[in-house]
Coordinates of C-alpha atoms and ligand atoms in Angstrom, one line a residue:
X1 CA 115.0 -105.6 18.3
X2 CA 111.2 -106.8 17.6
X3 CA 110.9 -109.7 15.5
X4 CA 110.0 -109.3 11.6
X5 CA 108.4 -112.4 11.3
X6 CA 105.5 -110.7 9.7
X7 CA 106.8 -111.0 6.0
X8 CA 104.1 -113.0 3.6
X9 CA 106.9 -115.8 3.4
X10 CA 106.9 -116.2 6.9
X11 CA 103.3 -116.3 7.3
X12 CA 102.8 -118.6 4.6
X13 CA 105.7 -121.0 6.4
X14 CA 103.7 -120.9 9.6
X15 CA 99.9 -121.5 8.1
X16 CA 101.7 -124.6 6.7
X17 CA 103.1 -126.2 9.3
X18 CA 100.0 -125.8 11.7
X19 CA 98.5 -127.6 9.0
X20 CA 101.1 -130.4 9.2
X21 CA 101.1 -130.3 12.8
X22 CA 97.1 -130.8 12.8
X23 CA 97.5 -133.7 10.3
X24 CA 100.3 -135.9 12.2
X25 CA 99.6 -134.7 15.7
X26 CA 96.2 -134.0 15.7
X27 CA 93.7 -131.2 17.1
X28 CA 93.8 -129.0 20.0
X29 CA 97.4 -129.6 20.9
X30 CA 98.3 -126.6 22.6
X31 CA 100.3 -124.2 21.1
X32 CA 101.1 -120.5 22.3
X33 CA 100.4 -117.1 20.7
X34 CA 98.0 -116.0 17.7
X35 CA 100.9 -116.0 15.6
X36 CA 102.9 -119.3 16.9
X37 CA 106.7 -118.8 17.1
X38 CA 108.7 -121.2 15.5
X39 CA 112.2 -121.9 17.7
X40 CA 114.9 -123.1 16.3
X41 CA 117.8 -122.2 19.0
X42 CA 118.5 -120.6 22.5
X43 CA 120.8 -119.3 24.5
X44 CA 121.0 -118.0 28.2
X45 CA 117.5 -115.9 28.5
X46 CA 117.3 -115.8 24.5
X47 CA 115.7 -117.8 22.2
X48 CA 115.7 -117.5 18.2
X49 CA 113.3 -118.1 15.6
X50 CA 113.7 -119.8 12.2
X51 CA 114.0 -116.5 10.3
X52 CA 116.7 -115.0 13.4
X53 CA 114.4 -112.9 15.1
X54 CA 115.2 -113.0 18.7
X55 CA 113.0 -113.0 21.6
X56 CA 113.7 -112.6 25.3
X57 CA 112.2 -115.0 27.1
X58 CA 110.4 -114.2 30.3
X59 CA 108.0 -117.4 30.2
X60 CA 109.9 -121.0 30.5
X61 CA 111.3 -122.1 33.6
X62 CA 112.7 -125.4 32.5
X63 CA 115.9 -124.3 31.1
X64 CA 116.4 -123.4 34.7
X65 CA 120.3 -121.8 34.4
X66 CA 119.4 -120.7 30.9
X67 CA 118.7 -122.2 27.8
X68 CA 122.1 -124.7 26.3
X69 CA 124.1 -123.8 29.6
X70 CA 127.1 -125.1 28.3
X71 CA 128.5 -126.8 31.5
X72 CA 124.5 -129.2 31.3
X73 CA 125.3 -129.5 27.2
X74 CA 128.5 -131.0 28.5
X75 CA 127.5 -133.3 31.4
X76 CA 124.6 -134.7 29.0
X77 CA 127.2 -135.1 26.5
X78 CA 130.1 -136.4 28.2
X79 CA 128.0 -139.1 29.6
X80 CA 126.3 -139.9 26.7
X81 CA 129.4 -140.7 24.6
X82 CA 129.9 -142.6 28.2
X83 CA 127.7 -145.3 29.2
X84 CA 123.3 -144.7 29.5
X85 CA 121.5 -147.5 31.3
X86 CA 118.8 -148.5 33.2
X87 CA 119.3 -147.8 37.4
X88 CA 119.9 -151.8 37.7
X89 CA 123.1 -151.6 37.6
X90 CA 125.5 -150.0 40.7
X91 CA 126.3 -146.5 39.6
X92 CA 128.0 -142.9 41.1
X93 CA 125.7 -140.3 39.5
X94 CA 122.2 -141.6 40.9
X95 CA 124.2 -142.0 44.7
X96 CA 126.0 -138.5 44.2
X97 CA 123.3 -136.3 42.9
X98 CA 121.1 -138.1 45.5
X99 CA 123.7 -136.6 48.0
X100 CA 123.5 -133.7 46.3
X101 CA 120.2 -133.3 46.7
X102 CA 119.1 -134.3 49.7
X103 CA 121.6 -131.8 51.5
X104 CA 119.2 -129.2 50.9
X105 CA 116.2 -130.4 52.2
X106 CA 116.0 -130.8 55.5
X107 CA 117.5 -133.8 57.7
X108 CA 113.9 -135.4 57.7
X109 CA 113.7 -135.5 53.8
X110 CA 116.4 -137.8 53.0
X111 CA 115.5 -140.8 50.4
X112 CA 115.3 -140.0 46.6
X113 CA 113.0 -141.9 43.7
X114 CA 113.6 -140.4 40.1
X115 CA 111.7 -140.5 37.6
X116 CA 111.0 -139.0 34.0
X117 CA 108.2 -136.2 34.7
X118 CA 106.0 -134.2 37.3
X119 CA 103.3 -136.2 36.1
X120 CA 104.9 -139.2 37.2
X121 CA 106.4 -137.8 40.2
X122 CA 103.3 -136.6 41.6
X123 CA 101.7 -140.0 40.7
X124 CA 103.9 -142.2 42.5
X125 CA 104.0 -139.6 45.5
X126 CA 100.2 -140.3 45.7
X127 CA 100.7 -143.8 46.0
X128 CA 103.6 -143.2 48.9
X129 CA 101.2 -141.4 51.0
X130 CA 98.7 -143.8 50.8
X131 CA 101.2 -146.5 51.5
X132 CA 102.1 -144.7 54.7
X133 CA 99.0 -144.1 56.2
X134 CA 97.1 -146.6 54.8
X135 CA 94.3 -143.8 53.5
X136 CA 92.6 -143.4 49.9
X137 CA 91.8 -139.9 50.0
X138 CA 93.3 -136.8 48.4
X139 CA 92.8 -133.4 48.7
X140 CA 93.7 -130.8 46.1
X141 CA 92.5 -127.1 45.4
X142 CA 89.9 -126.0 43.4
X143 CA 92.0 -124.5 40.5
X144 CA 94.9 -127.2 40.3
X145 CA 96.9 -129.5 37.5
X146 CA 99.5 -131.7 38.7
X147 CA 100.2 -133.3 35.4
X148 CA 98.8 -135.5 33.2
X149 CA 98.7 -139.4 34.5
X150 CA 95.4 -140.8 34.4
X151 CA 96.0 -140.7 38.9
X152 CA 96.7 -137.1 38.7
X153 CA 95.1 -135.5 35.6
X154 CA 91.4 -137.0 37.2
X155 CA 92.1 -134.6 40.0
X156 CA 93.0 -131.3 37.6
X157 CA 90.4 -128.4 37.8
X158 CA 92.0 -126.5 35.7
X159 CA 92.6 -128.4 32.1
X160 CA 90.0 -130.6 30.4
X161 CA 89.7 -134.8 30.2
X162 CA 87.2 -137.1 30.0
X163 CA 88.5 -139.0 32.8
X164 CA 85.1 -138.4 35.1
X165 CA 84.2 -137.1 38.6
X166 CA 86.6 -139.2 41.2
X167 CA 85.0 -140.4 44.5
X168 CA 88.3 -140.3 46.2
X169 CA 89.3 -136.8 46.1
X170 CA 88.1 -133.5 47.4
X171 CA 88.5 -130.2 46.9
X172 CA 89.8 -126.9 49.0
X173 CA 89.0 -123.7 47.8
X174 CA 91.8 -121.7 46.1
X175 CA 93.3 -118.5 48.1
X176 CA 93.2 -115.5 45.6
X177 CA 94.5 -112.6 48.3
X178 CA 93.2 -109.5 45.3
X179 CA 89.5 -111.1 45.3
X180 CA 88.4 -111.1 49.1
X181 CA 85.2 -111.7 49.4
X182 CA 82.5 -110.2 51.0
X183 CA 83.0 -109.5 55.2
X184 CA 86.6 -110.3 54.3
X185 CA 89.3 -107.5 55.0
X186 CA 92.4 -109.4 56.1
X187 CA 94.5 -111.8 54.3
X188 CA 94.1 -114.2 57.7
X189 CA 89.7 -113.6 57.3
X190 CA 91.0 -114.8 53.1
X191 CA 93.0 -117.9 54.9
X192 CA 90.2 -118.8 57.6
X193 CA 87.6 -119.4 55.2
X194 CA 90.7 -121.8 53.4
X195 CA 91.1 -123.1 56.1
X196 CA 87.4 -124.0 56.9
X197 CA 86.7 -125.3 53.4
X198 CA 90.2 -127.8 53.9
X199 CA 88.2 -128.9 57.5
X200 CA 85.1 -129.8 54.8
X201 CA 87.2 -131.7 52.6
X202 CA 88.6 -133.6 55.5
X203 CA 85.1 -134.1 56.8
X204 CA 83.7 -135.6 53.6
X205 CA 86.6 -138.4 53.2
X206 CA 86.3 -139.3 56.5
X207 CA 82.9 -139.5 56.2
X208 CA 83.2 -141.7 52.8
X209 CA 85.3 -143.7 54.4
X210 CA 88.3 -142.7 52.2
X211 CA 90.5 -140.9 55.2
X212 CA 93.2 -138.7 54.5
X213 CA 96.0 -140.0 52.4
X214 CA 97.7 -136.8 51.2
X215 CA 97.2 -132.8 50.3
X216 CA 99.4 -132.4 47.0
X217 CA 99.7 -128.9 46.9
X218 CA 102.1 -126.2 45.4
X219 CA 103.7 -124.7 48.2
X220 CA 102.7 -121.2 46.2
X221 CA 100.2 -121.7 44.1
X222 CA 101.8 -121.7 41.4
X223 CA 99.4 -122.4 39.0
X224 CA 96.6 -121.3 40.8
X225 CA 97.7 -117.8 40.8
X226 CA 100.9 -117.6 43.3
X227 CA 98.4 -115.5 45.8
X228 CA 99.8 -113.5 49.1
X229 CA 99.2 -115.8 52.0
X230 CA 99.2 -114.9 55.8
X231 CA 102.3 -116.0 58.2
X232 CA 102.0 -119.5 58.9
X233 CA 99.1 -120.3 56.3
X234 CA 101.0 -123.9 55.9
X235 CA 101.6 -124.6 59.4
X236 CA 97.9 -124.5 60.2
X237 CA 97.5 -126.4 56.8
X238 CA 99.8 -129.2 58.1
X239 CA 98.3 -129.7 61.2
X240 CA 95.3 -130.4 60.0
X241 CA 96.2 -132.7 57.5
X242 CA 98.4 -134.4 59.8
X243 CA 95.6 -134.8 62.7
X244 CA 93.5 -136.3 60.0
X245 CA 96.6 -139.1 59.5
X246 CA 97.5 -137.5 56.1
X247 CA 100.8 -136.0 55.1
X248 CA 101.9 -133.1 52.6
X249 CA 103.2 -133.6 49.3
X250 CA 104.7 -130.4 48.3
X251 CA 104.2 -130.0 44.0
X252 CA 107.5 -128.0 43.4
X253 CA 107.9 -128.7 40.1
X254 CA 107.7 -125.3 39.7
X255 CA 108.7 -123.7 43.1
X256 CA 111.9 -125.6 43.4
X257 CA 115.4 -124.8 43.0
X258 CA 115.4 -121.4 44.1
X259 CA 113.0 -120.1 41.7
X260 CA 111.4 -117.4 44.2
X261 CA 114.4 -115.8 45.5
X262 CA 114.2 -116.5 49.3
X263 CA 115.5 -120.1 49.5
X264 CA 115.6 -123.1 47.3
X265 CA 112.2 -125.0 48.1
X266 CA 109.3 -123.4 47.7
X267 CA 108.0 -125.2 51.3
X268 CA 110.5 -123.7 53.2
X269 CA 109.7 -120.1 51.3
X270 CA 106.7 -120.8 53.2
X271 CA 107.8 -122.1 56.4
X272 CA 107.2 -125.5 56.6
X273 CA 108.2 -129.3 56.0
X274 CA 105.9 -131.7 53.9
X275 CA 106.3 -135.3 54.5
X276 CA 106.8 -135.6 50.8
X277 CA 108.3 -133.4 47.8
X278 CA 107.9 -133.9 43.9
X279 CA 110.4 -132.0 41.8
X280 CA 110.5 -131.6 37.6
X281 CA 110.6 -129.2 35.2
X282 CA 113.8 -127.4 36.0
X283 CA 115.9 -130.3 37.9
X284 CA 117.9 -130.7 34.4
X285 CA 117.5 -128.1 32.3
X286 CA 115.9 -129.4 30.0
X287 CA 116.6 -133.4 30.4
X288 CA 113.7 -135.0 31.3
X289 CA 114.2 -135.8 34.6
X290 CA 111.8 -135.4 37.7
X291 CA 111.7 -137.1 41.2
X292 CA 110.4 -137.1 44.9
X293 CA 112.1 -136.8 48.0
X294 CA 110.7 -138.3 51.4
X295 CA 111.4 -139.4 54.5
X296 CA 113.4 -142.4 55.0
X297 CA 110.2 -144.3 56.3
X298 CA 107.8 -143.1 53.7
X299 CA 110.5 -144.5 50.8
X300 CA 111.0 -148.1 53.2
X301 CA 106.9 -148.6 53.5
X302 CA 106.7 -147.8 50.0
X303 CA 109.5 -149.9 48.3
X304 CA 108.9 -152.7 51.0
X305 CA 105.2 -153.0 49.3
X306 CA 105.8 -152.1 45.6
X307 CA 108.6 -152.9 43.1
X308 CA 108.6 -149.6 41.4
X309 CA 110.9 -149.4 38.4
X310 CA 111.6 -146.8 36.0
X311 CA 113.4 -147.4 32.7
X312 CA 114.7 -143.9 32.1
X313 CA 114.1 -142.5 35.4
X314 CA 117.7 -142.2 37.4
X315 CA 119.8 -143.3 34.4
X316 CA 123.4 -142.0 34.4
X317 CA 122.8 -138.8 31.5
X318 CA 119.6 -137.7 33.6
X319 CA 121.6 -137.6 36.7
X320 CA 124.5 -136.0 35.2
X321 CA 122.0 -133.3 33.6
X322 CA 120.4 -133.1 37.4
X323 CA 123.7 -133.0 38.9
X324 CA 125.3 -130.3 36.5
X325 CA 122.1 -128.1 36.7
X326 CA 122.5 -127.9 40.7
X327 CA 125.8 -127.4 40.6
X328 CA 125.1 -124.3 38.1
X329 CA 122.2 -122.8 40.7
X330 CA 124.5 -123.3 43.4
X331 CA 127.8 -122.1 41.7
X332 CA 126.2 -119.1 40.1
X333 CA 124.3 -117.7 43.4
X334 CA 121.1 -117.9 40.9
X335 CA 119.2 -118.1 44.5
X336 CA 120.1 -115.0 45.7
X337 CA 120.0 -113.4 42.1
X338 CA 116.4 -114.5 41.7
X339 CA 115.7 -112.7 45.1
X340 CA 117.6 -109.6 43.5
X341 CA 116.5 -109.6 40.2
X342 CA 113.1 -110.7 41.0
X343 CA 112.6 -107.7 43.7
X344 CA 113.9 -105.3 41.4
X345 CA 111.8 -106.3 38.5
X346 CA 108.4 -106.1 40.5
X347 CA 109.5 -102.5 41.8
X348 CA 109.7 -101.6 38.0
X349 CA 106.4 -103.3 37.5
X350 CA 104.6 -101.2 40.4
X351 CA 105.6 -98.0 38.8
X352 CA 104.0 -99.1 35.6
X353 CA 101.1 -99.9 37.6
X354 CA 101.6 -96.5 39.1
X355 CA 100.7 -95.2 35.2
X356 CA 98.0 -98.5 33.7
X357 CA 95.4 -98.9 36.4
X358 CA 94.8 -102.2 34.4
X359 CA 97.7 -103.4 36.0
X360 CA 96.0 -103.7 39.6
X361 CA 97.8 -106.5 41.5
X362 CA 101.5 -107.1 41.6
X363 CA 102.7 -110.2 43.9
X364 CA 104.9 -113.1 43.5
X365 CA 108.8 -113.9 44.8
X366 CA 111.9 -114.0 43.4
X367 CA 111.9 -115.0 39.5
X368 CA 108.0 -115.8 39.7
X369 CA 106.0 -113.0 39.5
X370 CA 103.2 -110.7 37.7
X371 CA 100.3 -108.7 37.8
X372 CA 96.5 -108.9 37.5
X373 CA 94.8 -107.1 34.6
X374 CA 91.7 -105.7 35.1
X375 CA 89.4 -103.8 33.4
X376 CA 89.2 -100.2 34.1
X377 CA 85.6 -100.1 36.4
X378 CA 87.6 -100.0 39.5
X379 CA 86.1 -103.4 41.1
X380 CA 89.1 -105.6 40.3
X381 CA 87.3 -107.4 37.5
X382 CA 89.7 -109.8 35.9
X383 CA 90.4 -108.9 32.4
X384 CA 91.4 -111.9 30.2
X385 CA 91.0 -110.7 27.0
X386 CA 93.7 -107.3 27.8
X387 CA 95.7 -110.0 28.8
X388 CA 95.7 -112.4 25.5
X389 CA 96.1 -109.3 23.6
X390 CA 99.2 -107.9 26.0
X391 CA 100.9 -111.0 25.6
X392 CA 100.3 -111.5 21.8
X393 CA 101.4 -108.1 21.4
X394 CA 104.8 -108.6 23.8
X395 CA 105.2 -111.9 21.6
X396 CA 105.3 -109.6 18.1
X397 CA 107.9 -107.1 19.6
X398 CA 109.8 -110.0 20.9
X399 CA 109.1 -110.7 24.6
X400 CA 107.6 -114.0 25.6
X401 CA 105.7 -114.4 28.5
X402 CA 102.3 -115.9 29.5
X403 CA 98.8 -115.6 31.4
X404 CA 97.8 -118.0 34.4
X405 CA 95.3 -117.5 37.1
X406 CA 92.0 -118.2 38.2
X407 CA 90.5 -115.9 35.9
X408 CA 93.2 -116.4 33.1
X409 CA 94.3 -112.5 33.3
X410 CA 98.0 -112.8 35.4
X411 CA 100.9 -111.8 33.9
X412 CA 103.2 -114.7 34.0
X413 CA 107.0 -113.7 34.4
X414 CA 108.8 -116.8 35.0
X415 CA 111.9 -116.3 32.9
X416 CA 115.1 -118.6 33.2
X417 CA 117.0 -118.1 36.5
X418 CA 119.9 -115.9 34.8
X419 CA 117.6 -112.7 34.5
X420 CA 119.3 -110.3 34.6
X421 CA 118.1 -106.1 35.8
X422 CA 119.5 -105.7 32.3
X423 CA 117.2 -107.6 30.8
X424 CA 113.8 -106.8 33.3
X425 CA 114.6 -103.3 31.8
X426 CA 113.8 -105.0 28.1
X427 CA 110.9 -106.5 29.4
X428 CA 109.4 -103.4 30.9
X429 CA 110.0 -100.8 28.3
X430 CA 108.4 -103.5 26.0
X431 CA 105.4 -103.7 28.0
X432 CA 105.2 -100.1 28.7
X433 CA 105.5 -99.8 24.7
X434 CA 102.7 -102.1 24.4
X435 CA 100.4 -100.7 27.4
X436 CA 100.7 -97.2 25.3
X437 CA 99.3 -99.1 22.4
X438 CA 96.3 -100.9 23.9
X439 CA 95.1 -99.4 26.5
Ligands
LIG1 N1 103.0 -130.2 38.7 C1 102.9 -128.9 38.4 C2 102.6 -127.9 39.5 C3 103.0 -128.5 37.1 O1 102.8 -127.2 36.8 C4 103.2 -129.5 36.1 C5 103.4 -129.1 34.6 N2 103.0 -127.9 34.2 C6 103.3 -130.8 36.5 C7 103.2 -131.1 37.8 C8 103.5 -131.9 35.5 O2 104.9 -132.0 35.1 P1 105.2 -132.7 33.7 O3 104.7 -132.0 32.6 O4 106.7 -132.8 33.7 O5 104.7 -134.1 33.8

């Protein structure tokens, strides 16, 4: 049922409240869609709009086991009428969901530090690894965002700030597996010349006398494009990283809990263990709660140098939240059904390939996936305006989804972890509705 939010009323409802949204919060804060969508409730892969449109929703990943899962409503609620404090004070819920947690990592990864965000996550992960090895450096790729800390935001490529060029950080080239380049035919010539740019970056902080504190990397690229990488990519990552005296901190803050089907961390959907993980977005539906996961000796050198305290990071509701949303994933076999779902969805997307050459590329895993959109010359050229217009035109007949990418032109289908084939067959006769229209 596409939306009819179109009506003058509407329209006149939404011009307004941009204009109070420019007045109090001021410009350029981001906002989706040429015609914004204004939410008012959701519920499992549904969302609703103020005049009771309804949309599916194929874009947000932080309502992980849908949106208002009733068992997380409860959790939040029942320990909210409970007792919230600070993590001063001895309490089960940080200790249990720790427990939790940490039993699906492997045995190495085994101390917890909670927190509010990624940002902050990622930030204080930084400052782990160059407690532990006693390096400056970082290495990030070319296309990345990690959040928004001043630590963190300096080394994004991929969003604006004023924050200046950093001395301390270098950057490795992104893999895109759809745009080899030239005397490149194999995935492994794609992850050489990777590999060969990561050896530069290593060169030039060693040589500025910076070393090798960390790569923070997502363990699929998440946001660089989630490209097809070669059997052991990481593993030659890692030991190159490691020989230079760094260590890994795996960004899954939106790879983790089982969001691409074959496991529940994105590093061991690519075969490997990083010294140090950073988790957000999903971990409570919704709660803002966020965290890292290290090594036991990592955590010591770290909390033996640094009093590191978090009002509202590990209180009693987050962890509850945290707790109830893992128990959901785990309860539910949402793992396995993102492997399911997921595999089935991008089958249906291939055959619509199979009919829109402008869909050229299809790749991801489990619940995280999409397709390139190119123009029709046959050369792979990205094609970013098709997209803005595919997904604006989705948006009006009630599908939300987004674009990411190096070029800005990827489909991004990235719904909540209940997605059902039910509803991937929504999504696709929407977009095949749409493709009819456009192209
Ligand atoms: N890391 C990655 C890979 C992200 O995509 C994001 C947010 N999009 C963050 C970190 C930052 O998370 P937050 O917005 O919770 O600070």
């Amino acid at each position: 049922m596409p939306p009819a939010n179109t009506s003058d009323k509407a329209n006149t409802e939404t011009a307004a409240m941009l204009a109070r949204r420019e007045r109090l919060l001021g410009p350029n804060t981001p906002i989706f869609y040429d015609n914004p969508v204004h939410l008012v409730r959701g519920e499992g892969v549904w969302v609703f709009d103020n005049s009771g449109n309804r949309y599916l929703d194929c874009y947000n990943n932080v309502p992980h086991v849908g949106h208002c899962h009733p068992e997380v409503v409860e959790a939040i609620a029942s320990q909210t009428s409970t007792l919230n404090v600070h993590s001063r004070y001895l309490h089960d819920n940080i200790l249990n969901y720790a427990e939790q947690l940490t039993a699906t990592f492997d045995t190495s990864l085994q101390c917890v530090l909670l927190t509010c965000t990624g940002s902050e996550a990622n930030d204080v992960a930084i400052r782990m690894a160059r407690s532990a090895t006693g390096n400056k450096g970082v290495i990030v790729t070319d296309h990345n965002y990690h959040g928004n800390t001043n630590e963190v935001m300096s080394l994004s490529t991929l969003l604006m700030h004023d924050l200046g060029q950093r001395t301390d950080s270098q950057t490795m080239p992104t893999p895109d597996s759809y745009h080899l380049l030239d005397g490149e035919s194999t995935l492994q010539d794609m992850a050489n010349r990777v590999l060969a740019g990561l050896d530069v970056a290593i060169d030039n902080l060693q040589r500025d006398g910076h070393g090798v504190a960390a790569l923070l990397v997502c363990p699929i690229f998440a946001n660089e494009g989630f490209p097809n990488l070669p059997d052991g990519f990481f593993t030659a990552v890692k030991k190159r990283i490691n020989a230079a005296g760094g260590v890994i901190i795996a960004d899954e803050v939106q790879s983790g809990f089982g969001r691409c089907g074959h496991a529940m961390w994105g590093h061991q959907h690519a075969n490997f263990i990083p010294e140090i993980v950073t988790l957000g977005k999903p971990m409570g539906n919704g709660y803002p709660v966020a965290g890292v996961v290290c090594s036991a000796d990592i955590m010591h050198q770290f909390r033996t140098h640094n009093n590191y305290f978090n009002t509202f990071g590990a209180n009693p509701v987050a962890c509850a939240a945290a707790s109830a949303t893992l128990n959901v994933v785990q309860r539910e076999n949402l793992v396995e059904n993102a492997l399911q779902t997921g595999t089935h969805a991008q089958q249906q997307l291939a055959q619509l390939a199979n009919r829109y050459p402008v869909i050229g590329d299809i790749r991801g895993s489990g619940l995280f996936f999409g397709g390139e959109l190119i123009k029709a010359t046959g050369q792979r050229d990205p094609d970013p305006v098709l997209g803005k217009t595919i997904i604006n035109a989705m948006r009006n007949e009630g599908v939300l989804m987004g674009l990411i990418g190096r070029f800005d032109n990827l489909l991004k289908i990235r719904p909540p972890m209940p997605f059902s084939v039910d509803d991937a067959s929504v999504l696709f006769e929407t977009l095949e509705k749409v493709l009819r229209r456009v192209c």
